Amino acid sequence: MEIGNVRLASIESEMRTSYLDYAMSVIVQRALPDARDGLKPVHRRVLYAMAEMGLRSNTRYRKSAGIVGEVLKSYHPHSDTAVYDTLVRMAQDFNLRYPLVDGQGNFGSVDGDGAAAMRYTEARLTAIADELLADLDKRTVDFRPNYDASTQEPAVLPARLPNLLINGSAGIAVGMATNIPPHNLHEICDAVVHVIDNPEASLEDLLEIVKGPDFPTGGTILGREGIKAAYATGRGRVVIRAKAFVEEAQRGGRYQIVVTEMPYQVNKAALLERIAELVKDGKLDGISDLRDESDRSGMRAVIELKRDAQPMKVLNNLFKHTALQQTFGVNMLALVENGSQPRVLTLKRALQEYVAHRQEVITRRTEYELERARRRAHILEGMKIALDRIDEVIAAIRRSRTTETARQNLMSGFKLSEAQANAILDMRLARLAALERKKVEDELKEVRIEITRLETLLGDPALILGVIRADMATLKEKYGDERRTRIQDISGVLSEEDLIPEVDVLVTLTGRGYVKRIADGAYRTQHRGGKGITGVTMREEDTVQHILAANTMDSLLVFTNRGRVYQCKVHELPDAGRTAKGVPIVNLMNIQPDETVTTMLKVKDFSPASFLFFTTRLGRVKRTSLDQFQAVRSTGMIAIGLDGGDELAWVRITNGEDDIVLVTEQGQAIRFHEADARAMGRPAAGVHGIRLGDKDRVIASEVVLPDHDLLVVASKGLGKRTKTDHFSPQGRGGKGVTAMRLTPRTGLIVAAGMVNSEQAVMMMNTAGIVIRIPASQIPAIGRATQGVTLMRMDPNEQVVTMAIVEEKEEGDGDGPASLNGHSVELITSNGTTPA
C-alpha cells in the first residue's frame, strides 16, 4: 500500500521478511561452517588476521591481545571475548583433533579451567594451519570487502587440509544446528583419494576406510550402527564410552576403577563431582573414594571401591548414570553452493564438496601461475631479442632524446611490447656478459616448459585430481597419526540387568499375593527352639505362603494352581525391607483372579538336558524338558493339563537320573525314579505318582539328594530328619510308607524337604514370624517318630512355610548368614490354609 510517495508494509509481512533475513545472516555469517574449508567466519578471520600479521608456524609468538585487536579492528567487530574464545578453542588439543593455533601460556584444561586473560597468553599458527592458508596469494579464492570496506578478506580459504571432517564443527543457528565429529587425518586423506579414483564409491567402500569419528580425547565408540547412519544420512547417534579398567588397589582386598580417557568434551572435574553427589544421594553403591591423579604424563581418575563391591556392576552403573558414557548426536550440517545454502551432508557428499573446492582452487592457482609464467616468458623473449641485436638496441637508445622516445623506438624498431621495452630499458649492463645472456636463454627455456606443463594441467581435469591426490599423500606423511578412539562392535545399550548387583536374596509371597525380595542377611541365625523375628508385616487373614532363596540374576518361574506358568527376573521384584509387605504380584504378571501361586522356581540356564517334574495335590506327576519354558509369554502359558478338582502344587528341576519322594499331609511318603514318569509335552496331564487315602493329599514333592536327609515339619512346630535310605525305592503309584507318626501334639505335616548338616532351615508361621536354625541342630531319627520342637508358637499359631538355604555361618553362629547363589530351594504351601 502507498500513501503519497511512501510505501507501507504490513507488520506481519515486515516481520516475516526481517526475521528470514536475520536467520539467514546467522546461518551464513556466524553459526555454520563452510563445507569447503570447514571454518565459520570468525575462525577464518582469526586465521587470516594471524597470517597477515606474519604469525606463521616458524615465526615468533605474539600476544593474544594483539591478535584479538587486529581481528576486531579489521574483520570481526564484535565482542573481544568471542574472538578470544575462538582463538583459545583452536589452540586446545582436547577440543580440536588437529589444533590450528599454537598457544603459549594457559589455554585452559579438560577440567573446565578457563584460559588466562589474553594479555598473558601468546599465539601463532600451527604448521597444519599453514596448509589452510597455502596459495592464498595466488587468486585461488574470492575476496570481499570487510565490514567497513576498508580492506578485503577471503570468502573462503584455499584449504589444502580437509578441515571440515578432521576437526569437525559445532554450532547453533536459527532453526538448525550442526555437530560434526572430528576424524583421523590418515583415514580422511585415504577417503578423498578413494572418492577421486572411484566417483561411484558406495558407503560400504568408504566405511572400510573411514572407521568412524576420532576424538582428541580418545575413548571408545560402541557399535557401528550410529556411525553408518551418520555417514549414510548425515545424522546419527554415536555412543562414546570412557576408557576405564579395573585394577587391584594398593590396599589389599580392594579394587579400583581407573579412567584414563574421557568421552569428547566431558569436563573431568565436573564428572567427579557428579559421581560424588550420586554416591552421597545413595544412587551409586560400592564406591568409597574418588581421586584425580592426572599429571603431565596423562589423565588418571581413580574410583576406589568398597571391599564387597562388584567392580563390573559399579562400572556399568557409572556408564549408565554419569558422563563416562555419552551420546554424540551427529548432524553434519554445513554450507554448500559457495557458502550460501545449508545442507545436511553425507560422508560422501562432504568429501565431494572438498574435492570440488580443491579442483577450483588448483585450477585458479594454475591459471594464475600460467599467466605469470607467460608474462615472464614475454619479458624474456624481449630480452633475448635485445641481446641478439644488442648493437642495434644500444644505437636506438643513444639516438633517443628521452626515455619515452627510446621506449617508442624500441617498440617500433624491434616489434616489442611496452612491457618488453621497459624491461630492456631497465636492464643492467652486466646482463650483456656472455654468461648472463646464457642465463636468460636457460630461464626462457624453463619458463616455456612450465607454461606447457600448466597448459596441459588446465586441459586435463584428471591431472588436477592427481595434484589433489599428491597433496593428500603429503599431508598424511607430514601430519598423519594413529587413531585415538577405538571402536567396539557392541551396542553400548545397558540393560537393567547390567546394572543390578548380583546378590543373594530371599523372595517371599503371601497368600494374598504380595511379593517382595530382601537381602538374605536380614535374618540372623538362631538356635533351635527360638522365637524368631518378624519377617513381614501381615494384613489381617494373610499368611506367607512361599520363601525362595535366589539370586538377582536368576529367572523366576511362577506356577499357579491352574497349571499355568509365568516368568520374570528376580531383580524385577520390588526390593523391600524386612517388615514390608511388598506389592501385589498381579502388578508384575498377568495372573488371573482365579489363580493362586503354588510354586516359584529360580532358573539360571534353560538347558534341554534338564527337566521340570510336576506334582499335583492329588498325586499326579509329569516330566517336561526345561527348555520348553525358556520363552514364557507375558500372559503366561499352560504348564500341565489338570483333571477337574486337581491343582498343580510343586515343580522341581531334575536331570533325568533323579529319585523323587512325595510326602502326604497324613504322614505317608513314596520314593521312585523319575524315569517312571516319561517325558511329556506341556499340555499333558501326567500319570499317578502316589495313591492317596481318604482326605489325604500330597504336601511335598522333592528330589532325593546325596548325603541329604528328608526333613519333615508338622503344623505344631515339630520336625525331624530321616535318612533317605529308610525310604526304599518302589514303583510309582503305590501308597508309600510312614514318614512321621502324627498325633494331636504334632498336627498334620505341612512341609518336607531334603537337607544336610551344612544348611539352615527357615520357617514362618501364621503370625508372620520367621525363624532360621542350622539343620545340624535338628536330630536325625527314624520314620515312625514324632520329632522334636523346632519352633515355639502360641496355641493359635501354626507353621505354614519352610525354606532350606545354604548356611554360611561366621563366629558362634549368632551372627548374620547369607545365601549361596546355587542353593537348593524348598517352597511348600500350608495344607491347612485355603489356597
PDB file of C-alpha atoms in Angstrom, residues 449-541:
ATOM      1  CA  ILE A 449      58.439 -25.879 -20.245  1.00  0.00           C
ATOM      2  CA  GLU A 450      56.486 -24.620 -17.229  1.00  0.00           C
ATOM      3  CA  ILE A 451      53.924 -22.997 -19.496  1.00  0.00           C
ATOM      4  CA  THR A 452      53.462 -26.246 -21.355  1.00  0.00           C
ATOM      5  CA  ARG A 453      53.011 -28.104 -18.077  1.00  0.00           C
ATOM      6  CA  LEU A 454      50.468 -25.616 -16.772  1.00  0.00           C
ATOM      7  CA  GLU A 455      48.526 -25.590 -20.040  1.00  0.00           C
ATOM      8  CA  THR A 456      48.454 -29.382 -20.014  1.00  0.00           C
ATOM      9  CA  LEU A 457      47.255 -29.342 -16.406  1.00  0.00           C
ATOM     10  CA  LEU A 458      44.442 -26.950 -17.211  1.00  0.00           C
ATOM     11  CA  GLY A 459      43.458 -29.005 -20.219  1.00  0.00           C
ATOM     12  CA  ASP A 460      43.094 -32.284 -18.331  1.00  0.00           C
ATOM     13  CA  PRO A 461      40.863 -32.466 -15.200  1.00  0.00           C
ATOM     14  CA  ALA A 462      42.367 -35.869 -14.357  1.00  0.00           C
ATOM     15  CA  LEU A 463      45.744 -34.195 -13.840  1.00  0.00           C
ATOM     16  CA  ILE A 464      44.186 -31.708 -11.422  1.00  0.00           C
ATOM     17  CA  LEU A 465      42.749 -34.628  -9.473  1.00  0.00           C
ATOM     18  CA  GLY A 466      46.229 -36.099  -9.476  1.00  0.00           C
ATOM     19  CA  VAL A 467      47.517 -32.949  -7.773  1.00  0.00           C
ATOM     20  CA  ILE A 468      44.874 -33.352  -5.057  1.00  0.00           C
ATOM     21  CA  ARG A 469      45.922 -36.992  -4.658  1.00  0.00           C
ATOM     22  CA  ALA A 470      49.554 -35.939  -4.246  1.00  0.00           C
ATOM     23  CA  ASP A 471      48.547 -33.289  -1.687  1.00  0.00           C
ATOM     24  CA  MET A 472      46.763 -35.954   0.375  1.00  0.00           C
ATOM     25  CA  ALA A 473      49.863 -38.146   0.393  1.00  0.00           C
ATOM     26  CA  THR A 474      51.967 -35.206   1.577  1.00  0.00           C
ATOM     27  CA  LEU A 475      49.508 -34.321   4.352  1.00  0.00           C
ATOM     28  CA  LYS A 476      49.444 -37.909   5.567  1.00  0.00           C
ATOM     29  CA  GLU A 477      53.211 -38.072   5.704  1.00  0.00           C
ATOM     30  CA  LYS A 478      53.625 -34.732   7.489  1.00  0.00           C
ATOM     31  CA  TYR A 479      50.717 -34.701   9.931  1.00  0.00           C
ATOM     32  CA  GLY A 480      49.128 -38.153   9.994  1.00  0.00           C
ATOM     33  CA  ASP A 481      48.937 -40.127  13.237  1.00  0.00           C
ATOM     34  CA  GLU A 482      47.238 -43.189  14.684  1.00  0.00           C
ATOM     35  CA  ARG A 483      43.616 -43.316  15.756  1.00  0.00           C
ATOM     36  CA  ARG A 484      42.911 -42.329  19.339  1.00  0.00           C
ATOM     37  CA  THR A 485      39.300 -43.502  19.544  1.00  0.00           C
ATOM     38  CA  ARG A 486      38.686 -47.225  19.445  1.00  0.00           C
ATOM     39  CA  ILE A 487      35.535 -48.814  18.020  1.00  0.00           C
ATOM     40  CA  GLN A 488      33.917 -51.861  19.617  1.00  0.00           C
ATOM     41  CA  ASP A 489      31.280 -53.946  17.903  1.00  0.00           C
ATOM     42  CA  ILE A 490      28.813 -53.765  20.777  1.00  0.00           C
ATOM     43  CA  SER A 491      25.644 -51.742  21.109  1.00  0.00           C
ATOM     44  CA  GLY A 492      26.506 -49.887  24.306  1.00  0.00           C
ATOM     45  CA  VAL A 493      22.896 -50.113  25.419  1.00  0.00           C
ATOM     46  CA  LEU A 494      22.946 -51.100  29.061  1.00  0.00           C
ATOM     47  CA  SER A 495      20.047 -53.279  30.055  1.00  0.00           C
ATOM     48  CA  GLU A 496      18.621 -53.061  33.521  1.00  0.00           C
ATOM     49  CA  GLU A 497      20.197 -56.432  34.189  1.00  0.00           C
ATOM     50  CA  ASP A 498      23.672 -54.978  33.592  1.00  0.00           C
ATOM     51  CA  LEU A 499      23.123 -52.570  36.469  1.00  0.00           C
ATOM     52  CA  ILE A 500      21.717 -54.953  39.069  1.00  0.00           C
ATOM     53  CA  PRO A 501      24.220 -56.186  41.659  1.00  0.00           C
ATOM     54  CA  GLU A 502      24.469 -59.969  41.608  1.00  0.00           C
ATOM     55  CA  VAL A 503      23.484 -60.720  45.190  1.00  0.00           C
ATOM     56  CA  ASP A 504      21.643 -63.462  47.030  1.00  0.00           C
ATOM     57  CA  VAL A 505      18.140 -62.625  48.159  1.00  0.00           C
ATOM     58  CA  LEU A 506      15.032 -64.173  49.667  1.00  0.00           C
ATOM     59  CA  VAL A 507      11.796 -63.943  47.718  1.00  0.00           C
ATOM     60  CA  THR A 508       8.580 -64.119  49.726  1.00  0.00           C
ATOM     61  CA  LEU A 509       4.971 -64.363  48.536  1.00  0.00           C
ATOM     62  CA  THR A 510       1.903 -64.156  50.760  1.00  0.00           C
ATOM     63  CA  GLY A 511      -1.414 -65.879  50.326  1.00  0.00           C
ATOM     64  CA  ARG A 512      -2.993 -62.583  49.286  1.00  0.00           C
ATOM     65  CA  GLY A 513      -0.410 -62.254  46.519  1.00  0.00           C
ATOM     66  CA  TYR A 514       2.103 -59.758  47.951  1.00  0.00           C
ATOM     67  CA  VAL A 515       5.623 -60.416  46.678  1.00  0.00           C
ATOM     68  CA  LYS A 516       8.995 -58.901  47.570  1.00  0.00           C
ATOM     69  CA  ARG A 517      12.716 -59.645  47.661  1.00  0.00           C
ATOM     70  CA  ILE A 518      15.034 -58.897  50.552  1.00  0.00           C
ATOM     71  CA  ALA A 519      18.731 -59.371  51.205  1.00  0.00           C
ATOM     72  CA  ASP A 520      19.334 -62.664  52.974  1.00  0.00           C
ATOM     73  CA  GLY A 521      21.411 -61.022  55.707  1.00  0.00           C
ATOM     74  CA  ALA A 522      18.234 -59.508  57.149  1.00  0.00           C
ATOM     75  CA  TYR A 523      17.633 -62.786  59.003  1.00  0.00           C
ATOM     76  CA  ARG A 524      20.249 -63.832  61.535  1.00  0.00           C
ATOM     77  CA  THR A 525      20.802 -67.429  62.524  1.00  0.00           C
ATOM     78  CA  GLN A 526      19.226 -68.554  65.822  1.00  0.00           C
ATOM     79  CA  HIS A 527      19.298 -71.797  67.814  1.00  0.00           C
ATOM     80  CA  ARG A 528      16.582 -74.436  67.682  1.00  0.00           C
ATOM     81  CA  GLY A 529      13.532 -73.576  69.752  1.00  0.00           C
ATOM     82  CA  GLY A 530      13.863 -69.773  69.417  1.00  0.00           C
ATOM     83  CA  LYS A 531      11.002 -67.349  68.888  1.00  0.00           C
ATOM     84  CA  GLY A 532      12.293 -65.903  65.588  1.00  0.00           C
ATOM     85  CA  ILE A 533      11.889 -62.315  64.317  1.00  0.00           C
ATOM     86  CA  THR A 534       9.250 -60.516  62.311  1.00  0.00           C
ATOM     87  CA  GLY A 535       9.725 -61.353  58.665  1.00  0.00           C
ATOM     88  CA  VAL A 536       6.815 -59.440  57.127  1.00  0.00           C
ATOM     89  CA  THR A 537       4.031 -57.178  58.312  1.00  0.00           C
ATOM     90  CA  MET A 538       0.889 -59.139  57.655  1.00  0.00           C
ATOM     91  CA  ARG A 539      -2.525 -57.901  56.715  1.00  0.00           C
ATOM     92  CA  GLU A 540      -5.458 -59.442  58.524  1.00  0.00           C
ATOM     93  CA  GLU A 541      -6.086 -63.064  57.433  1.00  0.00           C
TER      94      GLU A 541
END
